[in-house]
Amino acid sequence: MSTDRPRSVIPSEPGQPATREPPQSAAGVPAVVSSLDYTWREAGLRGRALLRLNQKGGFDCPSCAWPDPQHRSVAEFCENGARAVADEATTKRVDRHFFAQHSVADLLNRSDHWLNAQGRLAEPMVLRPGATHYSSLEWKEAFELLSREIGDLDTPERAVFYTSGRTSNEAAFLYQLFVRQLGTNNLPDCSNMCHESSGYGLGRAIGIGKGTVLLEDFERADVIVVLGQNPGTNHPRMLSALQEAKQHGAKIISVNPLREVGLQRFKHPQKVGDLLGSGTALADLFLRVRVGGDLALLQALQKLLLEIEAEQPGRVLDETFIRGKTRGFEAFREHLAGLDLEALAADAGVPMDDLRAAARMLATSRATIACWAMGITQHAHGVANVQSIVNLLLLGGHFGRPGAGVCPVRGHSNVQGDRTVGIWEKLPPWGARLGERFDFAPPEKRGLDVVGTIEALCAGEARIFFALGGNFLSATPDTERVAEGLRKARLTAHVSTKLNRAHLVTGELALILPCLGRTERDLQPGGPQFVTVENSMGIVSRSEGRLEPASPRLRSEVRIVAELASATLGAKSKVPWTALADDYDAIRDHIEAVVPGFDGYNARVREPNGFALPNPVREGRFPLEEGRALFTVHEAPDLRLAEGRFWLTTVRSHDQFNTTVYALDDRYRGIFGHRHVVLMAPADLENEGLSAGAKVRILSYFEGQERSVEGFTVVPYDIPRGNVACYFPEANPLVPMNSYAEGSRTPTSKRVEVSFVKM
């Protein structure tokens, strides 16, 4: 299968997708069968590790960051969690024999699904300059090579150190300490591509860049608004919380361009009554917003709430809260007064009757929670979206009370924790304490985020790219340009558990450094170790694997970082790197001394449910000017397009998590065996002269630039006219790297201008 020119785009699967009517409910018997089948095929008896998943004294799910309930079931996991564990516990191995059989060019022509299915990386590998195949090397040689290459740089600014959200608090803290002692803040991470808009927007509006609710708040909410999120696929355990909320009387409003099965009806797979019955209807109201129409929709709801308040004073607005706890309200109200409600409804693409129904629900709610994910943040106006959600809640004073607040739902299991302990291209507010603790002067110059990293790679300015987890090539926008940049690097290195496309588009020299997974025993000279993570709601808990490691040549992420730092910094650093890798309690002692909120870290994290980090907004205090939250003013984007153009949004299939593709099916959307598809409204197909099953070339447009992908199959689907959807990461080559959210610099993967050419 080799070709003369290695490809970086994701190869298309042969044949046509099979389609059928999507199911009417999520989870239930199909989820149980799917989980058991995948677990047995991949892990066999090792799949018994599922019984330790999300259990007290067990290991945290390596998939999403949804929190664990205090009272957990025997099978406290979802279909995604089961697949993630089975994927990590697989009995298949990728070692020197595998790479001897497959050249890099050959592997580049394989699908992401095929690459992941080959098994666990079993030993360190190197791709030397001019080589066509990876070969094995010893760990000592790998660290010597890395330290030599880093040491040869004329400035540490030419090295970039990426982090995925899988990395533990302990590994992340050591990693940022190493990078800052090296002399740079070049610490891009996956948050730059997902919830950076949330952190940036919330930080400036309420004073903290995290959510403000706990899991028990869902049982106390009157209304829960779920925006730009598909929990049935991306955070399935959230459906249990929504089901509990419904049973306590909550109303649920779903806002999304696609009607997602998980928010229609849920059958709890651990409740016999649900499995045999019809389950629980979740969303009381579905607002099918146009791609990019969220801001117009939110402003329409705000205007309607002010209308109801004018008709029935005291019914909607919490005047005491607004006067005492906020600022900017008059400017906000004046801006809304100048907007036309009918125009806002048209821009949102939502019927006025539906908007009024939603406003009535919100007007009578005394406790509202707003949840969101990438459908809100990955827009040019992503920060404005987030702050407009805050505006909506501020009107009714929905902060600092039970059952109310904001809930940005993070994707990867510890993406929030990594930021808390210092993975950030800016020096954290506690940077001075870090320098005092470790006797060095941390660099103050802002480092590179993900977009800046791509720019530096393409310009030849970044010479070393090191990734602690993740699949940078596939996860980032503008895949071809990212590939171009990576190939200009002198060295690319990845700490990974499974083979992925980022290992195949390399610098002159490349390393694969295999690490332990979350499910595996971490035995160090100081004894068995555990790591800690922070979930979407700011709860820090322990995670301790119990499986035998997939290979004796694996090392923990903590050990890899410590040995890299020791080899690279040598006598320049006074940090006892080896001792810290021997006993993770010592790392947690340092985190406690440096990062606010971790008092009594080692003792508290050993408590059965961990502990909650401080959250002043949860207590009704806003750490901003005058102690007040801020109403913000925003202009909705212009969504008009020329004839034959569409707004493309990227989505995940049900059989994937982030860039990991477990299978080629999307059960909840009724699409099977193929991922290179484009979902389009039947009326738009007819208007474009296309038919179901047609193969198309997709072109994207931004600032006079064109990008394209080929071989996508058209699938008729219930989606707003003028909008289309493709899977991530297959459509990432269409996302311009220089199109990003104002303020957060989050790539605009959820709104890309495209057209189609029939092949």
mmCIF file of C-alpha atoms in Angstrom, residues 203-551:
data_model
loop_
_atom_site.group_PDB
_atom_site.id
_atom_site.type_symbol
_atom_site.label_atom_id
_atom_site.label_comp_id
_atom_site.label_asym_id
_atom_site.label_seq_id
_atom_site.Cartn_x
_atom_site.Cartn_y
_atom_site.Cartn_z
ATOM 1 C CA GLY A 203 -12.805 34.709 33.589
ATOM 2 C CA ARG A 204 -13.679 38.188 32.363
ATOM 3 C CA ALA A 205 -17.409 37.944 33.088
ATOM 4 C CA ILE A 206 -17.569 36.170 36.468
ATOM 5 C CA GLY A 207 -13.929 36.063 37.593
ATOM 6 C CA ILE A 208 -13.208 32.336 37.292
ATOM 7 C CA GLY A 209 -12.635 30.350 34.109
ATOM 8 C CA LYS A 210 -14.372 27.182 35.318
ATOM 9 C CA GLY A 211 -17.861 25.920 35.893
ATOM 10 C CA THR A 212 -19.704 26.922 39.046
ATOM 11 C CA VAL A 213 -21.947 23.921 39.738
ATOM 12 C CA LEU A 214 -21.544 20.521 41.363
ATOM 13 C CA LEU A 215 -23.191 17.281 40.293
ATOM 14 C CA GLU A 216 -25.831 17.518 43.034
ATOM 15 C CA ASP A 217 -26.966 20.866 41.596
ATOM 16 C CA PHE A 218 -28.587 19.032 38.685
ATOM 17 C CA GLU A 219 -31.125 17.504 41.077
ATOM 18 C CA ARG A 220 -31.995 21.002 42.348
ATOM 19 C CA ALA A 221 -32.339 22.794 39.023
ATOM 20 C CA ASP A 222 -35.650 24.032 37.628
ATOM 21 C CA VAL A 223 -34.301 24.439 34.084
ATOM 22 C CA ILE A 224 -31.204 22.996 32.406
ATOM 23 C CA VAL A 225 -30.140 24.456 29.071
ATOM 24 C CA VAL A 226 -27.790 22.255 27.013
ATOM 25 C CA LEU A 227 -26.152 24.230 24.197
ATOM 26 C CA GLY A 228 -23.877 23.029 21.391
ATOM 27 C CA GLN A 229 -23.345 19.679 23.057
ATOM 28 C CA ASN A 230 -24.070 16.021 22.310
ATOM 29 C CA PRO A 231 -23.787 14.267 25.679
ATOM 30 C CA GLY A 232 -25.156 10.976 24.363
ATOM 31 C CA THR A 233 -21.954 10.522 22.366
ATOM 32 C CA ASN A 234 -19.355 12.696 24.070
ATOM 33 C CA HIS A 235 -20.327 12.543 27.783
ATOM 34 C CA PRO A 236 -22.801 9.645 28.115
ATOM 35 C CA ARG A 237 -22.768 9.574 31.925
ATOM 36 C CA MET A 238 -24.213 13.085 31.849
ATOM 37 C CA LEU A 239 -27.463 11.491 30.659
ATOM 38 C CA SER A 240 -27.854 9.832 34.065
ATOM 39 C CA ALA A 241 -27.612 13.254 35.737
ATOM 40 C CA LEU A 242 -30.182 14.673 33.311
ATOM 41 C CA GLN A 243 -32.479 11.723 33.995
ATOM 42 C CA GLU A 244 -32.202 12.364 37.745
ATOM 43 C CA ALA A 245 -32.932 16.036 37.142
ATOM 44 C CA LYS A 246 -36.071 15.163 35.152
ATOM 45 C CA GLN A 247 -37.265 12.905 37.951
ATOM 46 C CA HIS A 248 -36.894 15.866 40.314
ATOM 47 C CA GLY A 249 -39.026 18.036 38.035
ATOM 48 C CA ALA A 250 -36.458 19.918 35.930
ATOM 49 C CA LYS A 251 -37.213 21.154 32.427
ATOM 50 C CA ILE A 252 -34.504 20.616 29.787
ATOM 51 C CA ILE A 253 -33.948 22.821 26.738
ATOM 52 C CA SER A 254 -31.668 21.477 23.996
ATOM 53 C CA VAL A 255 -30.006 23.970 21.617
ATOM 54 C CA ASN A 256 -28.174 22.431 18.650
ATOM 55 C CA PRO A 257 -28.266 22.295 14.828
ATOM 56 C CA LEU A 258 -28.726 18.491 14.970
ATOM 57 C CA ARG A 259 -31.401 16.697 16.957
ATOM 58 C CA GLU A 260 -29.209 14.335 19.011
ATOM 59 C CA VAL A 261 -30.724 11.067 20.195
ATOM 60 C CA GLY A 262 -29.088 11.306 23.627
ATOM 61 C CA LEU A 263 -31.150 14.383 24.491
ATOM 62 C CA GLN A 264 -34.405 12.910 23.189
ATOM 63 C CA ARG A 265 -34.788 9.770 25.303
ATOM 64 C CA PHE A 266 -32.442 7.858 27.610
ATOM 65 C CA LYS A 267 -32.585 4.236 28.761
ATOM 66 C CA HIS A 268 -30.343 3.787 31.780
ATOM 67 C CA PRO A 269 -28.326 0.625 31.015
ATOM 68 C CA GLN A 270 -28.160 -0.319 34.712
ATOM 69 C CA LYS A 271 -31.882 -0.075 35.441
ATOM 70 C CA VAL A 272 -33.999 -3.054 34.433
ATOM 71 C CA GLY A 273 -37.109 -0.895 34.135
ATOM 72 C CA ASP A 274 -35.379 1.343 31.615
ATOM 73 C CA LEU A 275 -33.952 -1.554 29.608
ATOM 74 C CA LEU A 276 -37.360 -3.197 29.254
ATOM 75 C CA GLY A 277 -39.369 0.006 29.062
ATOM 76 C CA SER A 278 -39.320 3.195 27.060
ATOM 77 C CA GLY A 279 -36.765 5.043 29.210
ATOM 78 C CA THR A 280 -36.946 8.734 30.080
ATOM 79 C CA ALA A 281 -37.781 11.566 27.687
ATOM 80 C CA LEU A 282 -35.189 14.266 28.370
ATOM 81 C CA ALA A 283 -35.488 17.466 26.325
ATOM 82 C CA ASP A 284 -38.784 19.292 26.837
ATOM 83 C CA LEU A 285 -37.921 21.709 24.048
ATOM 84 C CA PHE A 286 -35.525 21.429 21.115
ATOM 85 C CA LEU A 287 -34.299 24.684 19.561
ATOM 86 C CA ARG A 288 -32.728 23.744 16.224
ATOM 87 C CA VAL A 289 -30.393 26.681 15.871
ATOM 88 C CA ARG A 290 -28.520 27.430 12.643
ATOM 89 C CA VAL A 291 -24.755 26.922 12.663
ATOM 90 C CA GLY A 292 -23.396 30.161 14.087
ATOM 91 C CA GLY A 293 -26.817 31.360 15.253
ATOM 92 C CA ASP A 294 -26.288 30.791 18.987
ATOM 93 C CA LEU A 295 -25.534 34.424 19.814
ATOM 94 C CA ALA A 296 -28.662 35.650 18.013
ATOM 95 C CA LEU A 297 -30.702 33.003 19.827
ATOM 96 C CA LEU A 298 -29.348 34.000 23.236
ATOM 97 C CA GLN A 299 -30.025 37.666 22.574
ATOM 98 C CA ALA A 300 -33.557 36.860 21.425
ATOM 99 C CA LEU A 301 -34.175 34.993 24.694
ATOM 100 C CA GLN A 302 -32.756 37.905 26.674
ATOM 101 C CA LYS A 303 -35.069 40.356 24.899
ATOM 102 C CA LEU A 304 -38.049 38.105 25.543
ATOM 103 C CA LEU A 305 -37.186 37.828 29.232
ATOM 104 C CA LEU A 306 -37.033 41.628 29.476
ATOM 105 C CA GLU A 307 -40.422 41.800 27.723
ATOM 106 C CA ILE A 308 -41.964 39.428 30.271
ATOM 107 C CA GLU A 309 -40.379 41.442 33.084
ATOM 108 C CA ALA A 310 -41.881 44.655 31.676
ATOM 109 C CA GLU A 311 -45.318 43.042 31.565
ATOM 110 C CA GLN A 312 -45.013 41.408 35.000
ATOM 111 C CA PRO A 313 -42.456 43.335 37.088
ATOM 112 C CA GLY A 314 -40.449 41.204 39.491
ATOM 113 C CA ARG A 315 -41.206 37.934 37.703
ATOM 114 C CA VAL A 316 -37.933 37.528 35.799
ATOM 115 C CA LEU A 317 -35.180 39.887 36.900
ATOM 116 C CA ASP A 318 -33.441 39.495 40.243
ATOM 117 C CA GLU A 319 -33.118 43.235 40.807
ATOM 118 C CA THR A 320 -31.345 42.837 44.154
ATOM 119 C CA PHE A 321 -28.728 40.596 42.585
ATOM 120 C CA ILE A 322 -28.292 42.835 39.532
ATOM 121 C CA ARG A 323 -27.864 45.978 41.642
ATOM 122 C CA GLY A 324 -25.581 44.444 44.246
ATOM 123 C CA LYS A 325 -23.615 41.822 42.330
ATOM 124 C CA THR A 326 -23.241 43.023 38.709
ATOM 125 C CA ARG A 327 -22.141 45.951 36.586
ATOM 126 C CA GLY A 328 -22.790 46.917 32.973
ATOM 127 C CA PHE A 329 -26.514 46.112 33.058
ATOM 128 C CA GLU A 330 -27.754 49.423 31.671
ATOM 129 C CA ALA A 331 -25.401 49.294 28.664
ATOM 130 C CA PHE A 332 -26.442 45.686 28.093
ATOM 131 C CA ARG A 333 -30.172 46.544 28.259
ATOM 132 C CA GLU A 334 -29.695 49.515 25.941
ATOM 133 C CA HIS A 335 -27.916 47.322 23.394
ATOM 134 C CA LEU A 336 -30.726 44.754 23.474
ATOM 135 C CA ALA A 337 -33.311 47.484 23.021
ATOM 136 C CA GLY A 338 -31.694 48.399 19.700
ATOM 137 C CA LEU A 339 -31.973 44.861 18.317
ATOM 138 C CA ASP A 340 -34.929 43.611 16.278
ATOM 139 C CA LEU A 341 -36.480 40.471 17.736
ATOM 140 C CA GLU A 342 -37.735 39.112 14.411
ATOM 141 C CA ALA A 343 -34.295 39.588 12.856
ATOM 142 C CA LEU A 344 -32.666 37.770 15.763
ATOM 143 C CA ALA A 345 -35.073 34.846 15.390
ATOM 144 C CA ALA A 346 -34.329 34.698 11.648
ATOM 145 C CA ASP A 347 -30.569 34.742 12.272
ATOM 146 C CA ALA A 348 -30.966 31.993 14.876
ATOM 147 C CA GLY A 349 -33.163 29.990 12.505
ATOM 148 C CA VAL A 350 -35.585 29.166 15.339
ATOM 149 C CA PRO A 351 -39.362 29.742 15.105
ATOM 150 C CA MET A 352 -40.624 32.561 17.318
ATOM 151 C CA ASP A 353 -43.106 30.252 19.052
ATOM 152 C CA ASP A 354 -40.234 28.018 20.190
ATOM 153 C CA LEU A 355 -38.252 31.011 21.423
ATOM 154 C CA ARG A 356 -41.231 32.256 23.414
ATOM 155 C CA ALA A 357 -41.748 28.786 24.910
ATOM 156 C CA ALA A 358 -38.101 28.710 26.019
ATOM 157 C CA ALA A 359 -38.376 32.224 27.470
ATOM 158 C CA ARG A 360 -41.442 31.212 29.500
ATOM 159 C CA MET A 361 -39.527 28.263 30.983
ATOM 160 C CA LEU A 362 -36.584 30.486 31.854
ATOM 161 C CA ALA A 363 -38.788 33.248 33.265
ATOM 162 C CA THR A 364 -40.336 30.968 35.878
ATOM 163 C CA SER A 365 -37.102 29.187 36.835
ATOM 164 C CA ARG A 366 -35.589 29.985 40.195
ATOM 165 C CA ALA A 367 -32.544 27.814 39.482
ATOM 166 C CA THR A 368 -31.099 27.507 35.958
ATOM 167 C CA ILE A 369 -27.989 25.637 34.835
ATOM 168 C CA ALA A 370 -26.445 26.247 31.411
ATOM 169 C CA CYS A 371 -24.210 23.495 29.985
ATOM 170 C CA TRP A 372 -22.218 23.699 26.778
ATOM 171 C CA ALA A 373 -19.342 22.253 24.799
ATOM 172 C CA MET A 374 -17.590 22.772 21.462
ATOM 173 C CA GLY A 375 -20.697 23.863 19.571
ATOM 174 C CA ILE A 376 -20.495 27.093 21.552
ATOM 175 C CA THR A 377 -16.741 27.678 21.827
ATOM 176 C CA GLN A 378 -15.302 26.819 18.397
ATOM 177 C CA HIS A 379 -16.588 29.910 16.593
ATOM 178 C CA ALA A 380 -15.064 33.288 15.784
ATOM 179 C CA HIS A 381 -17.617 34.579 18.291
ATOM 180 C CA GLY A 382 -17.004 31.729 20.770
ATOM 181 C CA VAL A 383 -16.116 34.054 23.657
ATOM 182 C CA ALA A 384 -19.180 36.172 22.917
ATOM 183 C CA ASN A 385 -21.314 33.009 22.981
ATOM 184 C CA VAL A 386 -20.003 32.082 26.423
ATOM 185 C CA GLN A 387 -20.455 35.571 27.824
ATOM 186 C CA SER A 388 -23.974 35.767 26.399
ATOM 187 C CA ILE A 389 -24.832 32.585 28.287
ATOM 188 C CA VAL A 390 -23.548 34.365 31.406
ATOM 189 C CA ASN A 391 -25.739 37.384 30.550
ATOM 190 C CA LEU A 392 -28.784 35.107 30.360
ATOM 191 C CA LEU A 393 -28.095 33.677 33.827
ATOM 192 C CA LEU A 394 -27.206 37.024 35.391
ATOM 193 C CA LEU A 395 -30.675 38.358 34.576
ATOM 194 C CA GLY A 396 -32.215 35.936 37.050
ATOM 195 C CA GLY A 397 -29.320 35.890 39.514
ATOM 196 C CA HIS A 398 -28.526 32.254 38.736
ATOM 197 C CA PHE A 399 -25.178 32.173 40.514
ATOM 198 C CA GLY A 400 -24.319 31.324 44.101
ATOM 199 C CA ARG A 401 -27.512 29.372 44.747
ATOM 200 C CA PRO A 402 -28.268 25.611 44.683
ATOM 201 C CA GLY A 403 -29.194 24.245 41.260
ATOM 202 C CA ALA A 404 -27.892 27.232 39.308
ATOM 203 C CA GLY A 405 -24.780 28.296 37.451
ATOM 204 C CA VAL A 406 -22.596 27.580 34.439
ATOM 205 C CA CYS A 407 -21.299 24.156 33.435
ATOM 206 C CA PRO A 408 -18.803 24.028 30.546
ATOM 207 C CA VAL A 409 -18.432 20.279 30.034
ATOM 208 C CA ARG A 410 -14.801 19.425 29.395
ATOM 209 C CA GLY A 411 -13.845 16.664 27.014
ATOM 210 C CA HIS A 412 -10.638 14.916 28.024
ATOM 211 C CA SER A 413 -10.362 13.529 31.530
ATOM 212 C CA ASN A 414 -7.884 16.038 33.014
ATOM 213 C CA VAL A 415 -7.772 18.983 30.631
ATOM 214 C CA GLN A 416 -9.066 21.220 33.431
ATOM 215 C CA GLY A 417 -6.578 19.868 35.970
ATOM 216 C CA ASP A 418 -3.635 20.418 33.638
ATOM 217 C CA ARG A 419 -4.474 24.116 33.381
ATOM 218 C CA THR A 420 -4.926 24.355 37.159
ATOM 219 C CA VAL A 421 -1.391 23.045 37.814
ATOM 220 C CA GLY A 422 0.309 25.249 35.239
ATOM 221 C CA ILE A 423 -0.069 23.982 31.674
ATOM 222 C CA TRP A 424 -0.532 27.398 30.079
ATOM 223 C CA GLU A 425 1.364 29.540 27.595
ATOM 224 C CA LYS A 426 1.156 32.350 30.156
ATOM 225 C CA LEU A 427 2.939 32.366 33.493
ATOM 226 C CA PRO A 428 0.216 31.493 36.050
ATOM 227 C CA PRO A 429 -0.665 33.992 38.801
ATOM 228 C CA TRP A 430 1.280 31.801 41.223
ATOM 229 C CA GLY A 431 4.412 31.873 39.030
ATOM 230 C CA ALA A 432 6.418 33.811 41.620
ATOM 231 C CA ARG A 433 5.715 31.113 44.211
ATOM 232 C CA LEU A 434 6.916 28.494 41.731
ATOM 233 C CA GLY A 435 10.207 30.370 41.314
ATOM 234 C CA GLU A 436 10.680 30.757 45.066
ATOM 235 C CA ARG A 437 9.941 27.108 45.723
ATOM 236 C CA PHE A 438 12.443 25.851 43.157
ATOM 237 C CA ASP A 439 14.986 28.678 43.234
ATOM 238 C CA PHE A 440 14.766 29.988 39.683
ATOM 239 C CA ALA A 441 13.301 32.929 37.788
ATOM 240 C CA PRO A 442 10.354 31.723 35.682
ATOM 241 C CA PRO A 443 10.163 33.315 32.220
ATOM 242 C CA GLU A 444 7.508 36.016 31.939
ATOM 243 C CA LYS A 445 7.255 36.276 28.151
ATOM 244 C CA ARG A 446 4.032 34.752 26.832
ATOM 245 C CA GLY A 447 4.666 31.459 25.071
ATOM 246 C CA LEU A 448 3.037 29.794 22.083
ATOM 247 C CA ASP A 449 -0.513 28.489 22.089
ATOM 248 C CA VAL A 450 -1.668 25.934 19.505
ATOM 249 C CA VAL A 451 -2.209 28.469 16.705
ATOM 250 C CA GLY A 452 1.119 30.132 17.526
ATOM 251 C CA THR A 453 2.814 26.738 17.500
ATOM 252 C CA ILE A 454 1.522 25.955 14.019
ATOM 253 C CA GLU A 455 2.687 29.357 12.794
ATOM 254 C CA ALA A 456 6.136 28.865 14.354
ATOM 255 C CA LEU A 457 6.483 25.385 12.860
ATOM 256 C CA CYS A 458 5.472 26.566 9.401
ATOM 257 C CA ALA A 459 7.918 29.475 9.607
ATOM 258 C CA GLY A 460 10.733 27.121 10.601
ATOM 259 C CA GLU A 461 11.104 28.950 13.929
ATOM 260 C CA ALA A 462 10.103 25.993 16.130
ATOM 261 C CA ARG A 463 12.756 23.306 15.743
ATOM 262 C CA ILE A 464 11.608 20.814 18.388
ATOM 263 C CA PHE A 465 8.046 19.647 18.982
ATOM 264 C CA PHE A 466 7.468 17.462 22.046
ATOM 265 C CA ALA A 467 3.981 16.145 22.878
ATOM 266 C CA LEU A 468 2.941 14.696 26.212
ATOM 267 C CA GLY A 469 0.013 12.689 24.888
ATOM 268 C CA GLY A 470 -2.518 13.527 22.204
ATOM 269 C CA ASN A 471 -2.616 13.400 18.423
ATOM 270 C CA PHE A 472 -1.554 16.921 17.525
ATOM 271 C CA LEU A 473 -1.694 16.499 13.754
ATOM 272 C CA SER A 474 -5.245 15.145 13.649
ATOM 273 C CA ALA A 475 -6.647 17.294 16.456
ATOM 274 C CA THR A 476 -5.501 20.636 15.100
ATOM 275 C CA PRO A 477 -7.078 22.624 12.231
ATOM 276 C CA ASP A 478 -5.581 22.979 8.759
ATOM 277 C CA THR A 479 -4.109 19.474 8.698
ATOM 278 C CA GLU A 480 -1.991 19.945 5.578
ATOM 279 C CA ARG A 481 -0.389 23.116 6.885
ATOM 280 C CA VAL A 482 0.291 21.504 10.264
ATOM 281 C CA ALA A 483 1.934 18.600 8.451
ATOM 282 C CA GLU A 484 4.052 21.035 6.472
ATOM 283 C CA GLY A 485 5.214 22.663 9.699
ATOM 284 C CA LEU A 486 5.990 19.415 11.505
ATOM 285 C CA ARG A 487 8.130 18.246 8.585
ATOM 286 C CA LYS A 488 10.242 21.414 8.925
ATOM 287 C CA ALA A 489 11.145 20.573 12.531
ATOM 288 C CA ARG A 490 14.458 19.052 13.490
ATOM 289 C CA LEU A 491 12.865 16.730 16.075
ATOM 290 C CA THR A 492 9.332 15.575 16.855
ATOM 291 C CA ALA A 493 8.656 13.372 19.879
ATOM 292 C CA HIS A 494 5.437 11.923 21.287
ATOM 293 C CA VAL A 495 4.636 10.291 24.626
ATOM 294 C CA SER A 496 1.799 7.914 23.722
ATOM 295 C CA THR A 497 -0.061 4.708 24.491
ATOM 296 C CA LYS A 498 -1.381 3.954 20.973
ATOM 297 C CA LEU A 499 -0.207 4.536 17.418
ATOM 298 C CA ASN A 500 -1.694 7.603 15.722
ATOM 299 C CA ARG A 501 -1.177 9.816 12.668
ATOM 300 C CA ALA A 502 0.985 12.328 14.542
ATOM 301 C CA HIS A 503 3.730 9.671 14.751
ATOM 302 C CA LEU A 504 3.876 9.478 10.961
ATOM 303 C CA VAL A 505 4.317 13.121 9.944
ATOM 304 C CA THR A 506 7.648 13.925 11.508
ATOM 305 C CA GLY A 507 10.655 16.168 11.691
ATOM 306 C CA GLU A 508 14.077 15.059 10.474
ATOM 307 C CA LEU A 509 14.293 12.937 13.607
ATOM 308 C CA ALA A 510 11.320 11.410 15.458
ATOM 309 C CA LEU A 511 10.728 9.561 18.706
ATOM 310 C CA ILE A 512 7.816 7.543 20.065
ATOM 311 C CA LEU A 513 7.974 7.188 23.855
ATOM 312 C CA PRO A 514 5.432 4.634 25.149
ATOM 313 C CA CYS A 515 3.853 5.274 28.541
ATOM 314 C CA LEU A 516 1.662 3.549 31.072
ATOM 315 C CA GLY A 517 -2.081 3.917 30.712
ATOM 316 C CA ARG A 518 -4.502 5.009 33.427
ATOM 317 C CA THR A 519 -5.575 1.367 33.937
ATOM 318 C CA GLU A 520 -2.071 0.024 34.671
ATOM 319 C CA ARG A 521 -0.040 -0.428 37.852
ATOM 320 C CA ASP A 522 2.545 2.262 38.394
ATOM 321 C CA LEU A 523 5.263 0.721 40.540
ATOM 322 C CA GLN A 524 8.167 3.050 41.406
ATOM 323 C CA PRO A 525 11.073 2.727 43.889
ATOM 324 C CA GLY A 526 8.897 4.449 46.475
ATOM 325 C CA GLY A 527 6.223 1.767 46.063
ATOM 326 C CA PRO A 528 2.919 1.629 44.151
ATOM 327 C CA GLN A 529 1.879 5.095 43.000
ATOM 328 C CA PHE A 530 -1.369 6.803 42.099
ATOM 329 C CA VAL A 531 -2.047 10.024 40.215
ATOM 330 C CA THR A 532 -4.756 12.651 40.552
ATOM 331 C CA VAL A 533 -7.106 14.423 38.161
ATOM 332 C CA GLU A 534 -9.624 17.281 38.248
ATOM 333 C CA ASN A 535 -13.020 16.777 36.652
ATOM 334 C CA SER A 536 -15.308 19.302 34.949
ATOM 335 C CA MET A 537 -16.698 20.442 38.290
ATOM 336 C CA GLY A 538 -13.412 21.105 40.058
ATOM 337 C CA ILE A 539 -13.291 17.879 42.096
ATOM 338 C CA VAL A 540 -9.792 16.453 42.526
ATOM 339 C CA SER A 541 -9.636 12.677 42.970
ATOM 340 C CA ARG A 542 -7.107 9.851 42.848
ATOM 341 C CA SER A 543 -6.641 7.330 40.052
ATOM 342 C CA GLU A 544 -4.754 4.074 40.571
ATOM 343 C CA GLY A 545 -4.456 1.417 37.864
ATOM 344 C CA ARG A 546 -4.442 -2.292 38.661
ATOM 345 C CA LEU A 547 -3.612 -4.039 35.386
ATOM 346 C CA GLU A 548 -0.206 -5.483 34.572
ATOM 347 C CA PRO A 549 1.513 -2.980 32.226
ATOM 348 C CA ALA A 550 1.200 -3.808 28.529
ATOM 349 C CA SER A 551 4.996 -4.050 28.291
#
